[in-house]
mmCIF file of C-alpha atoms and ligand atoms in Angstrom:
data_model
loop_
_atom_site.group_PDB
_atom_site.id
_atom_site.type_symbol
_atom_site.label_atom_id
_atom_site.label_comp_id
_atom_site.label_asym_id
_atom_site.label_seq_id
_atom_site.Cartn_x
_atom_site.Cartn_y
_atom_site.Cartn_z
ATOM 1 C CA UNK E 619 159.876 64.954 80.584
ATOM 2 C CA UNK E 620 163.172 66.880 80.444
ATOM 3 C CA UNK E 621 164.483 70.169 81.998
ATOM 4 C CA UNK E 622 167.023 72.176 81.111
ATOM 5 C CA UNK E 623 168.073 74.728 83.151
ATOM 6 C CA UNK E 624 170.182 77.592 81.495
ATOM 7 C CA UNK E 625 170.772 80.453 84.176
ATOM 8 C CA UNK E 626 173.065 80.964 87.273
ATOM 9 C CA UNK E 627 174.197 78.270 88.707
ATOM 10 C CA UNK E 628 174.235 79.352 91.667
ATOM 11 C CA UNK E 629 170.204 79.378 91.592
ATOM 12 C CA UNK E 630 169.927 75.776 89.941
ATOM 13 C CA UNK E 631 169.515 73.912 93.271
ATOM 14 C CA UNK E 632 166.267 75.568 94.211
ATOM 15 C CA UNK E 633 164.824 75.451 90.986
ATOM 16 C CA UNK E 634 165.449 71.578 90.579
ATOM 17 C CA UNK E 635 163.473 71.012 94.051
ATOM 18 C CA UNK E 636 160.562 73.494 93.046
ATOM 19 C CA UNK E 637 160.545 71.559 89.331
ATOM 20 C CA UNK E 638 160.991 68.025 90.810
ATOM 21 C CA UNK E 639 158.164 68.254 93.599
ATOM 22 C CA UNK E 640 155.479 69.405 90.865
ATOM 23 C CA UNK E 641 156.769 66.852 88.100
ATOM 24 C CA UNK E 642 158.947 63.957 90.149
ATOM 25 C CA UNK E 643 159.423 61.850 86.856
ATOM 26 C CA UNK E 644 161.407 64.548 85.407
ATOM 27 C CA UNK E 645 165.057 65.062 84.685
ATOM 28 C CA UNK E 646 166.373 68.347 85.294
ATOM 29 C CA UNK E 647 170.212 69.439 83.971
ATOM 30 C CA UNK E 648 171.892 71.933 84.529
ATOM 31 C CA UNK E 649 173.612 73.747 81.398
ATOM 32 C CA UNK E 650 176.313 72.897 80.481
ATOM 33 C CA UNK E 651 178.087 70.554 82.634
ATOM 34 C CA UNK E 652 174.829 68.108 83.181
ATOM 35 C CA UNK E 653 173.531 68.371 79.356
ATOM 36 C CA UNK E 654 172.929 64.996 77.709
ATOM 37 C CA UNK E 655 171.725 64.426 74.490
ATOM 38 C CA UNK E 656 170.608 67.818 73.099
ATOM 39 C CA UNK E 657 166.924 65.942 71.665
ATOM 40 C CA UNK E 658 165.883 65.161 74.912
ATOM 41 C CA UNK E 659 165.139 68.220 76.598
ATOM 42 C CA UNK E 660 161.098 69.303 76.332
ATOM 43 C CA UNK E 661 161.595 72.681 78.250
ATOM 44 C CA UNK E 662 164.219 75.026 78.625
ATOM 45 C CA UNK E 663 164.074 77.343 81.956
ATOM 46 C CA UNK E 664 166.267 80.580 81.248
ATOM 47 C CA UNK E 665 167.426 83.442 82.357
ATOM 48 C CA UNK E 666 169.953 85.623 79.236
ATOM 49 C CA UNK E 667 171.116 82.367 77.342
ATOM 50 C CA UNK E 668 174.206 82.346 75.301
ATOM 51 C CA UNK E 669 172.631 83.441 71.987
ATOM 52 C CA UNK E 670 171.911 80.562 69.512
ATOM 53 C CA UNK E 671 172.434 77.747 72.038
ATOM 54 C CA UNK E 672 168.934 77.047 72.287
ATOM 55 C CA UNK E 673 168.461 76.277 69.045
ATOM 56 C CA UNK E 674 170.987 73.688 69.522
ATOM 57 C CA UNK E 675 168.647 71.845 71.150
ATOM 58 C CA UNK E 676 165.698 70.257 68.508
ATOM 59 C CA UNK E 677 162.743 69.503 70.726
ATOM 60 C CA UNK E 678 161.771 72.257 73.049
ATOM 61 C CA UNK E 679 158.474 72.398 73.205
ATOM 62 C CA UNK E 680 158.488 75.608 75.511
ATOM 63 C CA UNK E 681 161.250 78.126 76.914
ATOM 64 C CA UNK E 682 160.288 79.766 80.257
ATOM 65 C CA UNK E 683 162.028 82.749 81.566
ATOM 66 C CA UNK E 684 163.295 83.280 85.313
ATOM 67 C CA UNK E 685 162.162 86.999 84.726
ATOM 68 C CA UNK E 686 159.235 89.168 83.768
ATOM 69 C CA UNK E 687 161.262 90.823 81.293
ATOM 70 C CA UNK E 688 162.280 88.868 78.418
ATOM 71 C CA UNK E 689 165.328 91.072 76.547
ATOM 72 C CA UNK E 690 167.605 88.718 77.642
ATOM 73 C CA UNK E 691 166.236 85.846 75.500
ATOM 74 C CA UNK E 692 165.033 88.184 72.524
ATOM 75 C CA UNK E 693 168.240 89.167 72.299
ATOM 76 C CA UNK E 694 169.166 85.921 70.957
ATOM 77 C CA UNK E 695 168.214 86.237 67.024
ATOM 78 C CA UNK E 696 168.147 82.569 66.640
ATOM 79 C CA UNK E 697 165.356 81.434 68.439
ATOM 80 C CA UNK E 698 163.959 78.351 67.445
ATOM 81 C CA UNK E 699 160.972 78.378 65.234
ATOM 82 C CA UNK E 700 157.693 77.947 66.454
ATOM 83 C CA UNK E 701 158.536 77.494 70.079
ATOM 84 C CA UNK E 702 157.092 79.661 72.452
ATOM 85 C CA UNK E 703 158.508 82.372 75.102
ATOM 86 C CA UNK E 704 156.958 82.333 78.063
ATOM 87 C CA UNK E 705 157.285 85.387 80.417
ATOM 88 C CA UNK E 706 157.112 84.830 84.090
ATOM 89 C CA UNK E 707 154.018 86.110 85.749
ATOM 90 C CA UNK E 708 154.006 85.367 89.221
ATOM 91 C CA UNK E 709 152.591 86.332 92.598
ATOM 92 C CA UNK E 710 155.526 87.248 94.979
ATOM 93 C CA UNK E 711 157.722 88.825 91.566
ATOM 94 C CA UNK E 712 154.842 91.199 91.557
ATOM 95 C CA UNK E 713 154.061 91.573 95.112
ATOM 96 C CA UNK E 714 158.094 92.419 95.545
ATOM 97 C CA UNK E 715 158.282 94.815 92.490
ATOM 98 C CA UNK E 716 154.839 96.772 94.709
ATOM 99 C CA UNK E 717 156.695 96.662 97.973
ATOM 100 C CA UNK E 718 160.102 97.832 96.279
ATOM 101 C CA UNK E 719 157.627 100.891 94.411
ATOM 102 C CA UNK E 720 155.816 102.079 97.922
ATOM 103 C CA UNK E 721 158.541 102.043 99.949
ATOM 104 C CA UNK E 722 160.405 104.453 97.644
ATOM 105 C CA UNK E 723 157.005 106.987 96.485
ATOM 106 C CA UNK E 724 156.921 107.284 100.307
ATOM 107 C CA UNK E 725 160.487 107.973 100.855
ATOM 108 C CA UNK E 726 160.027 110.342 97.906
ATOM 109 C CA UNK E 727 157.075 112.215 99.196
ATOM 110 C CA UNK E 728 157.931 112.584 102.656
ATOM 111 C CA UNK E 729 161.284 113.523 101.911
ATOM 112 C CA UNK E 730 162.624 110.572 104.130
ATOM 113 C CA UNK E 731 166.630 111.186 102.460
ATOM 114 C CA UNK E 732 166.747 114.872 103.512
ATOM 115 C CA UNK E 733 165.374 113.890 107.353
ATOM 116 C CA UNK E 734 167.875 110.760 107.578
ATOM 117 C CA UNK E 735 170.561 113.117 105.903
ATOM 118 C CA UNK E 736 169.850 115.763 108.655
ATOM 119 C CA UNK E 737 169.378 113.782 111.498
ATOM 120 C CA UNK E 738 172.541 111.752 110.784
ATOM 121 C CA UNK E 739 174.146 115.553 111.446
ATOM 122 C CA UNK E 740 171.988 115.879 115.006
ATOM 123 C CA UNK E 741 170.054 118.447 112.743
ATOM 124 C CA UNK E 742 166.406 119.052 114.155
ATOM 125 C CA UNK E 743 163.693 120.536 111.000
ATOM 126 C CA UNK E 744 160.503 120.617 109.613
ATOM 127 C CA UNK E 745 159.513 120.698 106.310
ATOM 128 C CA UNK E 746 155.973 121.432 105.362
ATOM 129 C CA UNK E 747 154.331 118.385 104.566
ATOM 130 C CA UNK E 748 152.290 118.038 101.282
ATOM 131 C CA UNK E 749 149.213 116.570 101.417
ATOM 132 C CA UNK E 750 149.257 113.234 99.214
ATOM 133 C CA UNK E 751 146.467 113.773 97.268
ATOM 134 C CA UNK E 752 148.105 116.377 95.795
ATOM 135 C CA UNK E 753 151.120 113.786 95.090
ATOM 136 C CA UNK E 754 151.506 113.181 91.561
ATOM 137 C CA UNK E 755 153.066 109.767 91.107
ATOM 138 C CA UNK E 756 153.365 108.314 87.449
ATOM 139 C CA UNK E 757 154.155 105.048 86.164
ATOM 140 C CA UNK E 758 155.855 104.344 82.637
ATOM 141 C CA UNK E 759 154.903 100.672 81.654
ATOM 142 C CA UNK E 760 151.123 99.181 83.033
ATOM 143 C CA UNK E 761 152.027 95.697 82.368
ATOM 144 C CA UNK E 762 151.737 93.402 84.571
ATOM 145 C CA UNK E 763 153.796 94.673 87.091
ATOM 146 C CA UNK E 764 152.881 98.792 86.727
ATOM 147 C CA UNK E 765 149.439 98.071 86.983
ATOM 148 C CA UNK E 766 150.002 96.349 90.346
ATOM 149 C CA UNK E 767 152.087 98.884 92.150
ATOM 150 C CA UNK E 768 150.248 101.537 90.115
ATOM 151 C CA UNK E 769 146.938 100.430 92.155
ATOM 152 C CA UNK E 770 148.633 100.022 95.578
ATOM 153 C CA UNK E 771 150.231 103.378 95.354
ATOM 154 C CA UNK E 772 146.798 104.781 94.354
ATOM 155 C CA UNK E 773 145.046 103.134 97.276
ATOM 156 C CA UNK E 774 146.901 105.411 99.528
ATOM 157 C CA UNK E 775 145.572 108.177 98.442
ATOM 158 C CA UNK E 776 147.913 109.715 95.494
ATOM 159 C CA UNK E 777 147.078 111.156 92.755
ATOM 160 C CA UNK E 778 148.339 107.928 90.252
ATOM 161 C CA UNK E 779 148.943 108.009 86.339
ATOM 162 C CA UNK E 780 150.466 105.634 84.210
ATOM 163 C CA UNK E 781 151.322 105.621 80.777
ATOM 164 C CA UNK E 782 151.737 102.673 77.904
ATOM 165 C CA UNK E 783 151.278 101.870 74.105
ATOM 166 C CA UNK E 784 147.964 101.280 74.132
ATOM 167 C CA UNK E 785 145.036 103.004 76.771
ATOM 168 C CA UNK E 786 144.545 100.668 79.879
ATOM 169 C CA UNK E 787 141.337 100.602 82.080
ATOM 170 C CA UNK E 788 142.347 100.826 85.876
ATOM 171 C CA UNK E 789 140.403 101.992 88.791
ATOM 172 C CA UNK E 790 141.975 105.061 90.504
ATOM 173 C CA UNK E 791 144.796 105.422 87.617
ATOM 174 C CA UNK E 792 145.081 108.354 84.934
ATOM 175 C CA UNK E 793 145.838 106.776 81.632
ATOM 176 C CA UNK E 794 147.973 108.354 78.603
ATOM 177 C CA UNK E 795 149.169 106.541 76.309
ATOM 178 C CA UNK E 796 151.082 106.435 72.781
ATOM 179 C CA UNK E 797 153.411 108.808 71.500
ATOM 180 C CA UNK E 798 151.142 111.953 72.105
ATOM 181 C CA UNK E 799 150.217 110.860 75.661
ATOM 182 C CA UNK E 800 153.551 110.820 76.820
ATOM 183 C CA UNK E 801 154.846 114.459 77.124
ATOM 184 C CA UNK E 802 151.610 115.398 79.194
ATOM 185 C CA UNK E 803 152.070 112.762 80.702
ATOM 186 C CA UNK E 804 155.337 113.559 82.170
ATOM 187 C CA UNK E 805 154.528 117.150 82.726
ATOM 188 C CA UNK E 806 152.373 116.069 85.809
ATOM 189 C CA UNK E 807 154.606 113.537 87.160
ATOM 190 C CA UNK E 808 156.777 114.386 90.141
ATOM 191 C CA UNK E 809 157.475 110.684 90.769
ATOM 192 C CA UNK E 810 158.455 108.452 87.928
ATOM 193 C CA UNK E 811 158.870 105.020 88.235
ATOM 194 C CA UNK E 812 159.801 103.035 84.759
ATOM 195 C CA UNK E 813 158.472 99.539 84.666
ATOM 196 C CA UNK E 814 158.868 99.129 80.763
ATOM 197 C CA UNK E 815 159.806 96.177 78.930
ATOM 198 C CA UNK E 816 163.164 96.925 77.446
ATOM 199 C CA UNK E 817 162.182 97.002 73.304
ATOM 200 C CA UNK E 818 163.732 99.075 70.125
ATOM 201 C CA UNK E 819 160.760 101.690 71.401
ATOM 202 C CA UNK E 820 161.759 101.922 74.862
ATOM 203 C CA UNK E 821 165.088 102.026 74.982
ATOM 204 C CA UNK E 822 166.538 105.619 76.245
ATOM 205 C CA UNK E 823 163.632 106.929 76.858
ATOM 206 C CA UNK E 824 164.775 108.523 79.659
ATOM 207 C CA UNK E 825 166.722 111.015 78.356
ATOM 208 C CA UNK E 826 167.591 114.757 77.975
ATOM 209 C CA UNK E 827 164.172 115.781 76.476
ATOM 210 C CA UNK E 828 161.766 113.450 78.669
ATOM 211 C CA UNK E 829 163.458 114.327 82.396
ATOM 212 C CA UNK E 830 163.028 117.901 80.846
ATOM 213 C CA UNK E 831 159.484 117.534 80.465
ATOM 214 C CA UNK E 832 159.437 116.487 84.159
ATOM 215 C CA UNK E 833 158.583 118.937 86.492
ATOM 216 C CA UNK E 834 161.389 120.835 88.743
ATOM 217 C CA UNK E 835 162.523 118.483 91.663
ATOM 218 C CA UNK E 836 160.941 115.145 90.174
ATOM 219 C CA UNK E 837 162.704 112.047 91.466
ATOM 220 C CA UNK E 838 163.210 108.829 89.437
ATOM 221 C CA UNK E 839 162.542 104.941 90.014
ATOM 222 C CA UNK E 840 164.141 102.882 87.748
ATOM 223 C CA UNK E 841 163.222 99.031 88.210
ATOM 224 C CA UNK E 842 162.762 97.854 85.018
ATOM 225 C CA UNK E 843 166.365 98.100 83.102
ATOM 226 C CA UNK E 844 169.525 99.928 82.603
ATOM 227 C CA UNK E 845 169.375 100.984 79.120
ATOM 228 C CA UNK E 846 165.810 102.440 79.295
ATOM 229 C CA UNK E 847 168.197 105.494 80.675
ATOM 230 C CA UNK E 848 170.530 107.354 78.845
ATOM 231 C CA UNK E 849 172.773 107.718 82.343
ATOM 232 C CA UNK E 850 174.682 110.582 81.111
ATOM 233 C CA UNK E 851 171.226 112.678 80.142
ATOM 234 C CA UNK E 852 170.405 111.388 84.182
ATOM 235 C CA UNK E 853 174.021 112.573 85.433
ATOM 236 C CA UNK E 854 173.363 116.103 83.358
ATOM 237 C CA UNK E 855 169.565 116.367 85.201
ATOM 238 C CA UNK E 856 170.509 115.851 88.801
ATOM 239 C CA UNK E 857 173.561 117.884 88.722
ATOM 240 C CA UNK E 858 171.426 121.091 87.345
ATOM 241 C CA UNK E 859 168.960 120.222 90.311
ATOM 242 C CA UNK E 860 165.997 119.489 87.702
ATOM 243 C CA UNK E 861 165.755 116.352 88.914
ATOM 244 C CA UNK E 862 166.177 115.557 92.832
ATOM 245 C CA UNK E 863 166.751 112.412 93.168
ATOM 246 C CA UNK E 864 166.708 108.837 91.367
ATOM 247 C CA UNK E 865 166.428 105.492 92.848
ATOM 248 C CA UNK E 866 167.992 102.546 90.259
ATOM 249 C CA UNK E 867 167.799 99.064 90.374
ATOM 250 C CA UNK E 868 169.265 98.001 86.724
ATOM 251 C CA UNK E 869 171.717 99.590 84.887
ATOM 252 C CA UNK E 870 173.465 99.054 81.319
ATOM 253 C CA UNK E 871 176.087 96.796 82.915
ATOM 254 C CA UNK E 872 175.085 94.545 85.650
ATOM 255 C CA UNK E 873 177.231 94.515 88.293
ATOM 256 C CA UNK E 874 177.553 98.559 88.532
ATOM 257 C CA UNK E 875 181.337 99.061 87.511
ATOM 258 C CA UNK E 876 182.982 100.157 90.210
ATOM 259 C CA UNK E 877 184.165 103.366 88.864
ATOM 260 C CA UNK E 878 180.832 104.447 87.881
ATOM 261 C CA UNK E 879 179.231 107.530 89.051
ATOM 262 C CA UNK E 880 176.005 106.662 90.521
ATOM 263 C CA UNK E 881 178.186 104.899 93.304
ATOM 264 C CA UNK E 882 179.119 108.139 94.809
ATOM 265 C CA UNK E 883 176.806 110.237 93.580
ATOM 266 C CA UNK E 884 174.917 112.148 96.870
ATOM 267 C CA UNK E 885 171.369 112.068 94.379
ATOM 268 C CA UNK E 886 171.698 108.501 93.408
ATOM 269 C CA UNK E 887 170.272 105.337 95.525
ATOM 270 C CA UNK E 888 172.248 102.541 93.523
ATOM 271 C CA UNK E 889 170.377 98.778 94.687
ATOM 272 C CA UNK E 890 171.427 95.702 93.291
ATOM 273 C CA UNK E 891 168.816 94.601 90.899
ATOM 274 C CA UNK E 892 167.273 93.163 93.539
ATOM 275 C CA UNK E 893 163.594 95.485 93.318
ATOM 276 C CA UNK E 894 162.158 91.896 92.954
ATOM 277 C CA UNK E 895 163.423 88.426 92.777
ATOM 278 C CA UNK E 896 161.819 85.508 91.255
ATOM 279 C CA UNK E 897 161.210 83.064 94.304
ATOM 280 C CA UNK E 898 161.043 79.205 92.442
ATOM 281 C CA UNK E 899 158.875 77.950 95.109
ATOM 282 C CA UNK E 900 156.023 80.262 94.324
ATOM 283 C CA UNK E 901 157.305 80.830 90.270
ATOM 284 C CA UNK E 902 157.220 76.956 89.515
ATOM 285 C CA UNK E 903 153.440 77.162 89.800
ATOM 286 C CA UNK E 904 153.165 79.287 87.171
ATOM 287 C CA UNK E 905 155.696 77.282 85.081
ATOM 288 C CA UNK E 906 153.286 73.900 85.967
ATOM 289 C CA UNK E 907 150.370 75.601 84.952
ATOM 290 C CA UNK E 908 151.616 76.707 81.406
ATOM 291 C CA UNK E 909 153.538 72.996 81.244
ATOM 292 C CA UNK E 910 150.292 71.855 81.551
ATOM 293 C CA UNK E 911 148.813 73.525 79.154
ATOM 294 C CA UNK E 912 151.524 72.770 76.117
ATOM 295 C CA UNK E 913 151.385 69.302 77.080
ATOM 296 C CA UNK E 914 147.855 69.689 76.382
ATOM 297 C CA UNK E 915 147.908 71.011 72.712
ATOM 298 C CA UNK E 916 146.874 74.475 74.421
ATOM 299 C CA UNK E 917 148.680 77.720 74.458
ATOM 300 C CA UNK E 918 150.826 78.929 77.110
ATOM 301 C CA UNK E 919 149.679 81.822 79.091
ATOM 302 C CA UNK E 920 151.751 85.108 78.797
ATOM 303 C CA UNK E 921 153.402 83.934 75.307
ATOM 304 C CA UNK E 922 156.196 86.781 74.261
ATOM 305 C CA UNK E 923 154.891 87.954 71.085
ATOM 306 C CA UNK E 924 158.434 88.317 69.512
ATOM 307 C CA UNK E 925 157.205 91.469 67.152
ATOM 308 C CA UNK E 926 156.737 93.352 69.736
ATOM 309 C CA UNK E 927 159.373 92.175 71.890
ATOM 310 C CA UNK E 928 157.202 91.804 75.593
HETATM 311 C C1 GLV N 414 163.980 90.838 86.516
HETATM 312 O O1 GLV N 414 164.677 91.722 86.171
HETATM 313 C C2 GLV N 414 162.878 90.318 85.758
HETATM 314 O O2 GLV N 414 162.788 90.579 84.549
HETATM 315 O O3 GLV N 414 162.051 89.612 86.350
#
């Protein structure tokens, strides 16, 4: 069996020891400076490929991605045909995204930027605090990911709603859903967090009309990707104090330009796209146990179905 390994190279070295200790008879190249003959490969592990290079090669049996979201491959409008896309579900990307989610609905709620902010200035003051029950926290996406931190925040006590394409069943959170739900939705949400896939229907929809339909002094997560925000619509709604505060992890270029405005700007929290990173010892489980099944004539788990683009 044959890897290929099409993403940073930087990462490569801790991927082929994760891939090698679960399948030791493999070969595992790195693209392009260890690629062989292109029919060899059975799997292709990627992360954004130069679009049409995997159909260059004529044997994949499977292409695995390094991240939950799969844009970055669907981008490519050459796939090959009939080989499937296989989105990473894994323990620790999901336990991170939760972590990366609570710790910001907490700084959110208890106002932890305006204390830090004053006590950086020797300032001593009280706020009132609001009771988090009354906390309305609201998640945009209940994949995978959403419906994890979704339940965690929930278990703290907030008052938890989520909203996605179709209606989802979870214990302790609201659900709205399709293109009716999502106004009222947002109406009640005073923390957003976005954990969308990135698709033709997703993208900007955080924008003038849907951060209007947030209520005054709502504060924004963004961990899912950069172009789900329109960032001028974003620049507009913090400046006119609608919206308080954001928190972003991905943006429409990746690294932040340097002369961009979230850098500076005093309402902004920029963080690397770094809300949760794929670890390879714990992800290369996942990748054995969906090997496994293509090898057997089965399907994978978590196939992309390319239509609708997650
Ligand atoms: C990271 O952005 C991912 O899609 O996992």
């Amino acid at each position: 069996m044959k890897f290929l390994f099409l993403s940073a190279a930087d990462k490569a070295q801790a991927w082929r020891e994760a891939i090698l200790a679960r399948f030791p008879d493999a070969g595992f190249d790195v693209w392009p400076d260890e690629i062989g003959d292109k029919a060899d490969y059975d799997y292709a592990i990627v992360w954004r490929p130069a679009a049409g290079e995997l159909r260059t090669f004529p044997n994949l049996k499977g292409i695995l991605s390094l991240g939950a979201g799969v844009d970055g491959i669907l981008v490519d409008d050459a796939l090959p045909d009939n080989v499937p896309v296989v989105r990473l579900v894994d323990r620790c990307l999901t336990e991170g995204m939760s972590e990366y989610v609570l710790y910001w609905v907490i700084h959110y709620h208890r106002r932890l930027g305006v204390y830090l902010n004053w006590t950086s200035q020797k300032i001593w003051k009280q706020m009132r605090q609001t009771d988090t029950r009354d906390r309305k926290v609201g998640f945009l996406g209940l994949g995978e990911l959403g419906s994890d931190a979704a339940k965690k925040v929930a278990a703290l006590g907030f008052d938890v709603a989520g909203w996605s394409r179709s209606e989802k069943k979870i214990e302790g959170v609201t659900s709205y859903h399709g293109e009716d739900g999502l106004t009222p939705f947002l109406n009640r949400t005073e923390i957003l967090i976005v954990l969308l896939p990135l698709t033709d229907a997703t993208r900007g929809i955080i924008n003038k009309e849907t951060l209007a339909a947030l209520p005054e002094g709502a504060s924004l997560i963004n961990c899912a990707r950069g172009p789900h925000v329109v960032d001028e619509d974003l620049l507009a709604a913090l400046d006119s104090g609608h919206i308080n505060a954001a928190t972003l992890d991905v943006f429409h270029t990746e690294p932040l330009p340097e002369d961009h405005p979230y850098w500076d700007h005093p309402k902004v929290t920029v963080t690397p796209h770094i809300a949760s990173l794929t670890v390879p010892s714990s992800a290369a489980d996942w990748m054995e146990e969906n090997i496994k099944l293509i090898e057997a004539g089965k399907p994978p788990l978590n196939t992309v179905d390319l239509k609708k683009g997650y």
